[in-house]
XYZ file of C-alpha atoms in Angstrom:
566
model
C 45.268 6.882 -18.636
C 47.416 4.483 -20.922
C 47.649 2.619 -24.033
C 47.273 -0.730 -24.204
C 48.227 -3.557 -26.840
C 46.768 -7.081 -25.714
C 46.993 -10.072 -28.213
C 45.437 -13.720 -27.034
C 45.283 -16.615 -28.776
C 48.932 -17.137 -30.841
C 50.419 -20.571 -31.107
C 53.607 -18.980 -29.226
C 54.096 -15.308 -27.804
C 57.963 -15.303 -27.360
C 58.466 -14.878 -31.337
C 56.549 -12.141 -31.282
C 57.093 -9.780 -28.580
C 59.329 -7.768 -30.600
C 56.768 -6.907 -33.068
C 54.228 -6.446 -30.394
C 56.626 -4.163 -28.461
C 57.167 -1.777 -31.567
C 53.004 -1.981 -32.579
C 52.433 -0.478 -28.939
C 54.974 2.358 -29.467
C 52.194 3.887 -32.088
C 50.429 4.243 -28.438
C 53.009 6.082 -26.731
C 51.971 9.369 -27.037
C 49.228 7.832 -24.513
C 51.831 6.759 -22.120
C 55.117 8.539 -22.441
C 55.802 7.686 -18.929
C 56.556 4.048 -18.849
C 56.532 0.738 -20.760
C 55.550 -2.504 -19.756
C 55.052 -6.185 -21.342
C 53.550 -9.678 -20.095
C 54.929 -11.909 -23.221
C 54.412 -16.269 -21.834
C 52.196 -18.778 -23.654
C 49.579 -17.631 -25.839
C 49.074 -13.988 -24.085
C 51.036 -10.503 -24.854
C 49.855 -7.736 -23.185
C 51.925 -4.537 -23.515
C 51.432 -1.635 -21.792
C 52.856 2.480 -22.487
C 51.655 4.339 -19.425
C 50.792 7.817 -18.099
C 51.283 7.952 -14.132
C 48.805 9.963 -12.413
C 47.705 7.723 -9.500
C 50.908 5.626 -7.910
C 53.518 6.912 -10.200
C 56.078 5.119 -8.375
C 54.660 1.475 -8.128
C 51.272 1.105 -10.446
C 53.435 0.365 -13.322
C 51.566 -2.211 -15.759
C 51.116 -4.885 -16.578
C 49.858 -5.313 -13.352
C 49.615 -8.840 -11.459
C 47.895 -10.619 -8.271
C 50.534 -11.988 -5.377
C 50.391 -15.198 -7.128
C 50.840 -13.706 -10.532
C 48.435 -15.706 -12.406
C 46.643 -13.283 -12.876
C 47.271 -10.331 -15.478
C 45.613 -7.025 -15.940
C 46.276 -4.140 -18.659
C 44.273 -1.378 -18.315
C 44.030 1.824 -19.262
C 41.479 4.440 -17.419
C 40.853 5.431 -13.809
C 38.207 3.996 -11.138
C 37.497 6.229 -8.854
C 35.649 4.517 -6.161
C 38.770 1.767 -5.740
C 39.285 2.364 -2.013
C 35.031 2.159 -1.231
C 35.936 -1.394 -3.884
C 39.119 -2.192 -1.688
C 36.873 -1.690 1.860
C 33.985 -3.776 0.782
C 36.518 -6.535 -0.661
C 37.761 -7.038 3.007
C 34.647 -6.989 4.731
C 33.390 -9.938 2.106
C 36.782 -11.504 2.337
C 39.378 -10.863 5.313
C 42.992 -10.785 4.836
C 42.770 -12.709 1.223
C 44.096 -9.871 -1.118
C 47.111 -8.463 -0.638
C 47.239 -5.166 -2.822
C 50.680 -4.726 -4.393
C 50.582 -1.295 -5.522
C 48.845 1.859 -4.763
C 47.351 2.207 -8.208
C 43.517 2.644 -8.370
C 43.367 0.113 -11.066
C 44.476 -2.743 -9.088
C 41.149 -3.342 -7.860
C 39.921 -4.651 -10.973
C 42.229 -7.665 -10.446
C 40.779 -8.443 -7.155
C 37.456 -7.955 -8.171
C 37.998 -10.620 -10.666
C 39.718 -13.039 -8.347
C 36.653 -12.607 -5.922
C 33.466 -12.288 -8.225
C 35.084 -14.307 -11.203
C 34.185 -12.763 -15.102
C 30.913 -11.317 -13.795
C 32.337 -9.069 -11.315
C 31.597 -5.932 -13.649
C 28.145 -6.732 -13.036
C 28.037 -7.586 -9.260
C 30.211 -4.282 -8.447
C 29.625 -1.014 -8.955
C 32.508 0.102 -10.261
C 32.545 3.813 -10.970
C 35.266 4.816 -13.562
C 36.684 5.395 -16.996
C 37.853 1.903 -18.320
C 38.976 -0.240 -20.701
C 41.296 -3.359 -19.870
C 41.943 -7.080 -20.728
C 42.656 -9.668 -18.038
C 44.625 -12.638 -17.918
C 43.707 -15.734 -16.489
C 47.000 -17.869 -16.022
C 45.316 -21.141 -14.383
C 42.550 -21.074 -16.393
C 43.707 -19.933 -19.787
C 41.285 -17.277 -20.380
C 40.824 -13.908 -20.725
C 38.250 -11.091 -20.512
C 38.085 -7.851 -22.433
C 35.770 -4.544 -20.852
C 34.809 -1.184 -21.873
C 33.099 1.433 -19.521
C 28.983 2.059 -19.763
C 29.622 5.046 -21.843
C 32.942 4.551 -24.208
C 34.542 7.449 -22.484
C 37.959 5.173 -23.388
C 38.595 4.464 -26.261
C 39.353 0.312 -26.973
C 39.229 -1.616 -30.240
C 39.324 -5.012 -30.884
C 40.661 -6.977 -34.139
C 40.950 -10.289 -35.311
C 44.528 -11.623 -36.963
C 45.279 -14.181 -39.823
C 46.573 -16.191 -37.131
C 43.340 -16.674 -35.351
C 44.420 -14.702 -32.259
C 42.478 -12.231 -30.661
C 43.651 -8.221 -30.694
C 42.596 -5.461 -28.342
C 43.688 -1.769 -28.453
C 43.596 1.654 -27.257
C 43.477 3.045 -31.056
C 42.738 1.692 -33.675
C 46.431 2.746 -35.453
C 47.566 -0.337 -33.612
C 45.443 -2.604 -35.436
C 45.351 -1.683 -38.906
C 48.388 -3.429 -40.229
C 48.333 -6.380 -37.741
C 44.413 -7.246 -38.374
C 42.313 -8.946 -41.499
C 39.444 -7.201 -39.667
C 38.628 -4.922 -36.668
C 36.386 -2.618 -34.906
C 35.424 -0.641 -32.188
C 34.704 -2.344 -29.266
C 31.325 -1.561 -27.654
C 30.826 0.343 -24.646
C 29.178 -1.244 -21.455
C 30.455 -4.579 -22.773
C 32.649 -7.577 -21.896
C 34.313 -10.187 -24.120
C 34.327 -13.426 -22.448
C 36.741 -15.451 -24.276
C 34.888 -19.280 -22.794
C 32.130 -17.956 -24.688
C 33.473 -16.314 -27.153
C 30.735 -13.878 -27.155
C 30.431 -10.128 -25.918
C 27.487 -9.038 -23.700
C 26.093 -5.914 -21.644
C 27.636 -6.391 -18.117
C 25.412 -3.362 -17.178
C 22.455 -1.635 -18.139
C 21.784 1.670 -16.924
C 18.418 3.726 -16.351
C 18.581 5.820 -19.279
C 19.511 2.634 -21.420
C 16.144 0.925 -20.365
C 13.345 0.146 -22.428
C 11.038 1.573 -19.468
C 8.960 4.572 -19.829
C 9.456 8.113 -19.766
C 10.837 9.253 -15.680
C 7.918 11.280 -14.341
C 9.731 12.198 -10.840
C 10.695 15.514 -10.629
C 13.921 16.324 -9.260
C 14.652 18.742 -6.389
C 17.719 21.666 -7.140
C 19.589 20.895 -4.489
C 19.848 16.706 -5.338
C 21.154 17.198 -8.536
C 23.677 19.884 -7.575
C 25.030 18.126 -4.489
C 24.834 14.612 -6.972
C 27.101 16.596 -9.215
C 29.696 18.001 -6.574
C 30.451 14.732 -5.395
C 31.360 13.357 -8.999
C 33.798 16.213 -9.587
C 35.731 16.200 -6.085
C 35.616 11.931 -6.975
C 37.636 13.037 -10.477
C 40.235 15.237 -8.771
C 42.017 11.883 -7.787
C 45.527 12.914 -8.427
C 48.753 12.653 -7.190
C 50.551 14.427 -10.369
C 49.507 18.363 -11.053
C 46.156 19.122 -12.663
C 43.884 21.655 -13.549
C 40.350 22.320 -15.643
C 39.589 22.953 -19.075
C 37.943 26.495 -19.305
C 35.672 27.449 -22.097
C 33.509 30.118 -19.830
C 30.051 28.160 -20.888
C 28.317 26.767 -18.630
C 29.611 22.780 -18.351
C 33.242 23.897 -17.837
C 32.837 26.765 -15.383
C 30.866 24.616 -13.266
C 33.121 22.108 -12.770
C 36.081 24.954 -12.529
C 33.741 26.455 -9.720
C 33.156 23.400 -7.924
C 37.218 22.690 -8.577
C 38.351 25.503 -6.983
C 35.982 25.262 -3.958
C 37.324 22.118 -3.430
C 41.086 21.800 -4.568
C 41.999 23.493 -1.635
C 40.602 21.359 0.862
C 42.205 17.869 -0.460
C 44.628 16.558 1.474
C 47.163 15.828 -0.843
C 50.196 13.431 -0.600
C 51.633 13.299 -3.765
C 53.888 16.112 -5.304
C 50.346 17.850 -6.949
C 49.600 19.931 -3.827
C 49.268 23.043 -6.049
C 47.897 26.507 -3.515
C 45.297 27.357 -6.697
C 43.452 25.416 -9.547
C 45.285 26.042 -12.441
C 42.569 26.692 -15.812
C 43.506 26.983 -19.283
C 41.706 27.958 -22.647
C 42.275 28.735 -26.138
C 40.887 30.582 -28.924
C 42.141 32.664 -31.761
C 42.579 36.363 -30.522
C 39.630 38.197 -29.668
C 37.045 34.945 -29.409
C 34.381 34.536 -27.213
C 35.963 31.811 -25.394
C 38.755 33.527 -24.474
C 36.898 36.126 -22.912
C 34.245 34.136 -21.131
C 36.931 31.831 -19.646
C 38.756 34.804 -18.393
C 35.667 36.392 -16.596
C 35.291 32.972 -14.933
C 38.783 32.146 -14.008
C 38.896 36.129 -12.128
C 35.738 35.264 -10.089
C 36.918 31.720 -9.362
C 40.676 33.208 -8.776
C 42.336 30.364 -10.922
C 45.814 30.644 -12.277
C 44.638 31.128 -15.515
C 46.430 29.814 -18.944
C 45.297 31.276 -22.249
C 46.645 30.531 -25.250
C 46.254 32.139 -28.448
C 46.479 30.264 -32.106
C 46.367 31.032 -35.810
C 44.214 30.045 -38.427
C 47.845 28.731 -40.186
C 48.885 26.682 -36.759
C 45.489 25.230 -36.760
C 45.368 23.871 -41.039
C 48.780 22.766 -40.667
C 47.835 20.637 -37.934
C 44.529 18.952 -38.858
C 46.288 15.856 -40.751
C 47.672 15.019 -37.296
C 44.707 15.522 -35.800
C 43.180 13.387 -38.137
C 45.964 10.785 -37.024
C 44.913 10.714 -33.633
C 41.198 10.691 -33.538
C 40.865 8.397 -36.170
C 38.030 9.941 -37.481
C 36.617 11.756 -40.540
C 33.434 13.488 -38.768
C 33.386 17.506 -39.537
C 32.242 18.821 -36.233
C 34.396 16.206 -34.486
C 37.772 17.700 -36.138
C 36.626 21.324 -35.917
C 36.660 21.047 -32.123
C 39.454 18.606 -31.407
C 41.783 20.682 -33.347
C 41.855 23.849 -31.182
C 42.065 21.259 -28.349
C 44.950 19.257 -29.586
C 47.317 22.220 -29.825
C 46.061 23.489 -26.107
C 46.967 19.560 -24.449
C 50.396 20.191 -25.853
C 50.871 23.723 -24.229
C 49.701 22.285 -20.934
C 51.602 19.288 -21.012
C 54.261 21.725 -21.430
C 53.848 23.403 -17.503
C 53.501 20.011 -16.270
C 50.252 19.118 -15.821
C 49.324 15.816 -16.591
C 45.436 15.555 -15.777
C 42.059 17.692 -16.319
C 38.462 17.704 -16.069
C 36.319 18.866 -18.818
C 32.650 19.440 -19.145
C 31.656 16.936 -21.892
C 28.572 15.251 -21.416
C 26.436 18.083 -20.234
C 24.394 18.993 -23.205
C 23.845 15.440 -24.055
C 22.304 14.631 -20.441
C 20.249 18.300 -19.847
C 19.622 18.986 -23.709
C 22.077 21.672 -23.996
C 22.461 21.907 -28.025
C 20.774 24.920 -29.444
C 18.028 22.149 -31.153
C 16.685 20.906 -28.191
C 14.462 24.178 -28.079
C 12.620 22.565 -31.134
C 11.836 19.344 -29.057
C 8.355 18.607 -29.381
C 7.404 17.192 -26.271
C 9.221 15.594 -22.921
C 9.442 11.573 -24.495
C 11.088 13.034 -27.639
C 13.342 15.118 -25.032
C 14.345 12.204 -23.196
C 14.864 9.512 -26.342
C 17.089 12.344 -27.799
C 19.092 12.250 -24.579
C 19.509 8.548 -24.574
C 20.332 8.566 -28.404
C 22.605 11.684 -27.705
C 24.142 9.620 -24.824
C 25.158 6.542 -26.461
C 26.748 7.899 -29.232
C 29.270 9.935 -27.228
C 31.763 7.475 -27.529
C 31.811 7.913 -31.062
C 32.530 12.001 -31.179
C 32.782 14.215 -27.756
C 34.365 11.427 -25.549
C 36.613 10.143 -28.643
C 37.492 14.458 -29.272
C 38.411 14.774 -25.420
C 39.961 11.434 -25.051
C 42.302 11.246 -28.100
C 42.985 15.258 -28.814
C 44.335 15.336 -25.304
C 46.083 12.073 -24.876
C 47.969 12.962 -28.035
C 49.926 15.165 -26.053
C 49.764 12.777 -22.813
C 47.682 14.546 -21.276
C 44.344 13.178 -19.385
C 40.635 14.659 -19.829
C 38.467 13.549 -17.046
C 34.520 14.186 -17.681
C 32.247 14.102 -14.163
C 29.397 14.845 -16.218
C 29.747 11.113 -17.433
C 29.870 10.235 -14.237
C 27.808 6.445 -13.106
C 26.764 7.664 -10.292
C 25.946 11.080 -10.915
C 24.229 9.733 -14.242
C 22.186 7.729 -12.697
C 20.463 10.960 -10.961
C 20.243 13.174 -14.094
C 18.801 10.733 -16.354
C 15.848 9.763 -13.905
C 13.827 12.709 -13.178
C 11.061 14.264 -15.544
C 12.591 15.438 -18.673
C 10.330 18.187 -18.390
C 12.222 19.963 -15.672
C 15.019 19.609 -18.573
C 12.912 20.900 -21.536
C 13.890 24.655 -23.277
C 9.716 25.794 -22.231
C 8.315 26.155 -18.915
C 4.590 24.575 -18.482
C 3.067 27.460 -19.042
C 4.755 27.036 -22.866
C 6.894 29.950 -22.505
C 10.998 29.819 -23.910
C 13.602 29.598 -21.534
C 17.251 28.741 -22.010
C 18.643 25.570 -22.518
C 19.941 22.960 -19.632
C 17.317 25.256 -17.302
C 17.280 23.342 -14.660
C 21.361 22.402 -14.150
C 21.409 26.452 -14.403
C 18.684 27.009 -11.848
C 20.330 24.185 -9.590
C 23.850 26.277 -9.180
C 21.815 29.465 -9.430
C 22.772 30.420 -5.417
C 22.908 34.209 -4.204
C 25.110 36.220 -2.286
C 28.244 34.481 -1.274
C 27.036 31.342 -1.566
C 26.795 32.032 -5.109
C 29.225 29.346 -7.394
C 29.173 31.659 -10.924
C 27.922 35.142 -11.855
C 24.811 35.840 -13.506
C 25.643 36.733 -16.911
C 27.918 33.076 -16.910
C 25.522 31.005 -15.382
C 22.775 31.948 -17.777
C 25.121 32.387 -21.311
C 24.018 30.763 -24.195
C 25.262 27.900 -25.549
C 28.124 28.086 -27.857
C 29.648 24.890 -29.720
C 33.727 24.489 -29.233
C 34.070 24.782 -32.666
C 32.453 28.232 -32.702
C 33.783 29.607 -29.379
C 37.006 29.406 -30.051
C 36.400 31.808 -33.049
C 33.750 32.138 -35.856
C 36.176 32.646 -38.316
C 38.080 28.964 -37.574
C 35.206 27.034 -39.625
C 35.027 29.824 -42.378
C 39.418 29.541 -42.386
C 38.669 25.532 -43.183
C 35.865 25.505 -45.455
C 37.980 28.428 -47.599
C 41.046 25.751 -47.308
C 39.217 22.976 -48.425
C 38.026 24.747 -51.246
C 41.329 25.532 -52.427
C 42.499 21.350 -52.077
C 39.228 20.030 -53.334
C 38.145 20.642 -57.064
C 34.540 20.509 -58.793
C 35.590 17.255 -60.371
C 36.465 15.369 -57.076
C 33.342 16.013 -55.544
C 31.506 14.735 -58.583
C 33.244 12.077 -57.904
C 32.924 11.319 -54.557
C 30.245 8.590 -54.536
C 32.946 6.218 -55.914
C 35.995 6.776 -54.535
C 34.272 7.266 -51.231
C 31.466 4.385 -51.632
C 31.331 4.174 -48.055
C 30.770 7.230 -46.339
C 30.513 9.564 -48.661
C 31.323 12.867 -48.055
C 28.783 16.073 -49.091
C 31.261 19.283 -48.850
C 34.485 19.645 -49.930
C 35.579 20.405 -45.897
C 34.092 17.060 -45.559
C 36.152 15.401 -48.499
C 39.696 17.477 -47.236
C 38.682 15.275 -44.002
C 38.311 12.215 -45.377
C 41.360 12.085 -48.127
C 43.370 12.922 -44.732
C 42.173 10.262 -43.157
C 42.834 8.029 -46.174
C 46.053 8.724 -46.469
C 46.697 7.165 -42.565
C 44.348 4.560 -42.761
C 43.367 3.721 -46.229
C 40.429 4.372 -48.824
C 37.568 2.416 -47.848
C 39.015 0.588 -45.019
C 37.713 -1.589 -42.111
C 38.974 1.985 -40.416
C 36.110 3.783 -42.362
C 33.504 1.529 -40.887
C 34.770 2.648 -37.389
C 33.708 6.352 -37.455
C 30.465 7.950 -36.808
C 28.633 9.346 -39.471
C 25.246 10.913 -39.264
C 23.284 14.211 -40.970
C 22.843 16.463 -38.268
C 22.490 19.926 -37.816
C 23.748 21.652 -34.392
C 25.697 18.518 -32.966
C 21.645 16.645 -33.648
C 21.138 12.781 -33.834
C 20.102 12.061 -37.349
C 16.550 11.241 -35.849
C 15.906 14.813 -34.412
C 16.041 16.434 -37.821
C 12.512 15.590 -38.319
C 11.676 18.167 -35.446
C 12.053 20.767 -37.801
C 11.729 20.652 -41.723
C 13.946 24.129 -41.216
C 16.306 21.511 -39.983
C 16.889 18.866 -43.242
C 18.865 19.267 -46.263
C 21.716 20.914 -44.393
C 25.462 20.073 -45.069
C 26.669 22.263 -42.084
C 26.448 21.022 -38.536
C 27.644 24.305 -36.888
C 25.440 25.992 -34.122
C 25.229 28.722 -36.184
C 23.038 27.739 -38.720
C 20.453 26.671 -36.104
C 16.963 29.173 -36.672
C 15.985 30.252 -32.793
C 13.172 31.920 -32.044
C 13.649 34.974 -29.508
C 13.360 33.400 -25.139
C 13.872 34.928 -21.644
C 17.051 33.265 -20.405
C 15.666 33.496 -17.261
């Protein structure tokens, strides 16, 4: 994980590299590690890296034997050496890898396949890079299927081209920008940006009706976490105690041991770390969970005052304005910079889950299986705009890495094709069970065979905003109404035309985020905003009329009727 800062197009680099150099240093909190920077001709990409794979030699900008070829990139692909194998069986002895990094493949892959390699590979990753092509003066720009990486892209009064890992690196260089779409590519012959990859839940094909077999989708999900423990700096798992997080801490542990390391991260147990404010129900879950497992468990404690003063930072790095968004990400921002603190660089988290299985409290009001699955898919593609941009951008403000498996290609592919009815909060006999059933049931193994106890496997779903402690929302919402008068929300509509906010936690947001990135800025037009109500898309509030008119997007205001968890 990394920050890049690519420019194409200027009438002559060397000028600039200066000012290019100091715009990437607003990414360095990404990559504290090292810096790099290709300034010749037109081209300047600059680099500010994290080492986790090939610390010593996978510095970037990184560059073919012939070295006209250029490649900043900023992610992890975690299939390289299947990508490296099948390379040399197609074509014998004609790349010579220079490094060890697991991002050098990309290059290759280029040099091979040409600018549709994305979609003759299967490249199975978190991504987002810009190439160089020396010889033929061009360049490509990529994003992964979901957005798990952040990338942006902006256009500058000198007609050149801008692409970077936050948008902070933009805003003062740029007439206009945006976020770049996931599961694109930006050819630059064409000019034009297209899908390089279409996955089964992005299809316009019916409804799966296959059902899926428990042990497929648990084996399918095993092998995407033991693919994310590619490491050779120490890592460890984030630890909630729900459900997403403990299973990839169980499967973590099972595993950790096993790897053969050869790096310096040959740790004897899988470190896990939470945080909460005292007495939460996070804190306690995740310690029942790390005892079973028999992690070396981290907990950290914070106030209500350590969590206020931080949110205009926190603001700063997510570049965002949405409500739930912040209310997670700030608990998580101060717990990356108490890891990075014991050393760890890298960790996988459990986003993902309740978008794929229907985890959120108002997927029990679904109505029936295709409004189940199109809720899944909408769910899905809007990750990149709040749970991957909370776990990518809290974390990596501290230089730290979150790794999701859930997100997985591969292991995506499996849980989005099987009858969403398996997934669905009611058996077929209509009767309520709990939500993400069938991932539950899957792990759901006795005796010593067994990956989680009962009473975790089957807990309820709790938002990270609310686990960490109920009284962290209440603690903002009283804050905001102590910064945010009567008058300025009845004013709202027009110093806010764009995005307007409808509570006065909503407003604190948003004047924070003005004050970083302007009033009604091209930044504005970046974030996601939607009416929701328990993490919903704006479509599934007509499930419920219970469900529209609210302000409030916490958990806890979702209406439940009474189910058998089991």
């Amino acid at each position: 994980m990394c920050g890049i800062l690519a420019l194409f197009g200027l009438q002559d680099a060397g000028p600039l590299r200066k000012q290019v150099v100091d715009a990437a240093k607003l990414l360095r909190h990404r990559g504290p590690d090292w810096s790099g920077v290709y300034c010749e001709g037109s081209t300047i990409i600059a680099h500010e890296r994290l080492a986790i794979v090939d610390p010593d030699s996978g510095d970037q900008p990184l560059f073919n034997e012939a070295k006209d070829i250029v490649l900043g990139v900023n992610g992890e692909i975690y299939n390289y050496t299947d990508l490296q194998d099948e390379l040399e069986e197609r074509a014998p002895k004609k790349h010579k890898f220079l490094t060890k990094s697991d991002c050098e493949v990309l290059l290759h892959l280029y040099a091979q396949d040409g600018i549709d390699f994305l979609s003759k590979n299967e490249v199975c990753g978190m991504y987002a890079f810009a190439i160089w092509d020396k010889k033929n003066k061009t360049y490509l720009v990529a994003r992964d299927p979901v957005g798990i990486i952040p990338l942006y892209i902006g256009w500058g009064s000198d007609g050149s081209v801008q692409v970077a890992s936050e948008l902070k690196a933009l805003h003062k260089a740029c007439e206009r920008y945006e976020e770049f779409p996931p599961g694109h590519v930006l050819d630059s012959k064409t000019g034009k940006r297209r899908l390089f990859y279409t996955p089964i839940w992005n299809q316009p094909t019916p409804v799966p009706t296959q059902d899926m077999a428990l042990h497929t989708l648990r084996e399918a999900f095993e092998r995407s976490v033991i693919s994310h423990m590619m490491s050779d700096v120490p890592y460890g798992v984030l630890l909630s105690g729900g459900l997403d997080s403990s299973l990839v801490a169980a499967i973590m542990s099972r595993n950790s041991q096993r790897r053969q390391h050869t790096g310096p991260a040959a740790w004897p147990q899988l470190h896990s770390f939470s945080i909460g404010l005292k007495g939460s129900p996070d804190l306690k879950a995740a310690k029942e969970v790390s005892n079973y497992l028999g992690t070396v468990h981290h907990e950290y404690v914070f106030t209500i005052e350590e969590a206020l003063d931080a949110l205009p930072d926190v603001i700063y790095h997510l570049e965002t304005f949405d409500v739930t968004t912040i209310r997670a990400s700030t608990p998580m921002y101060l717990m990356a910079r108490r890891i990075r603190a014991t050393g760890v660089k890298m960790v996988l988290s459990g986003e993902g889950a309740d978008e794929i299985f229907g985890g959120y409290l108002y997927f029990h009001k679904a109505p029936n299986p295709e409004e189940f699955h199109a809720e899944n898919v909408r769910k899905i593609k809007q990750l990149h705009l709040y749970d991957c941009l909370r776990a990518n951008k809290a974390m990596m403000a501290w230089g730290v890495e979150a790794r999701v498996p859930f997100l997985d290609r591969q292991f995506m592919e499996v849980a989005m094709g099987f009858n969403p009815v398996q997934k669905m909060c009611k058996d077929q006999a209509d009767k309520p069970r709990c939500e993400k059933w069938i991932l539950r049931k899957a792990f759901d193994q006795p005796g010593d065979r067994a990956y989680l106890p009962p009473e975790v496997l089957w807990r309820q779903k709790e938002q990270f905003s609310d686990g960490v402690g109920y009284s962290w929302i209440d603690s903002i919402k009283a804050h905001a109404e102590k910064l945010i008068s009567d008058q300025q929300m009845a004013t709202a509509e027009h110093r806010f035309p764009v995005k307007t906010p409808r509570t006065k936690e909503a407003y604190m947001f948003r004047q924070f985020f003005a004050s970083h990135f302007g009033e009604n800025s091209a930044a504005a037009q970046t974030v996601g905003w939607q009416d929701s109500i328990a993490c919903s898309s704006e479509v599934a509030l007509k499930w419920d009329k219970a469900f529209q008119g609210r302000a409030d997007a916490s958990g806890r205001v979702m209406p439940l009727d009474s189910f058998d968890p089991t």
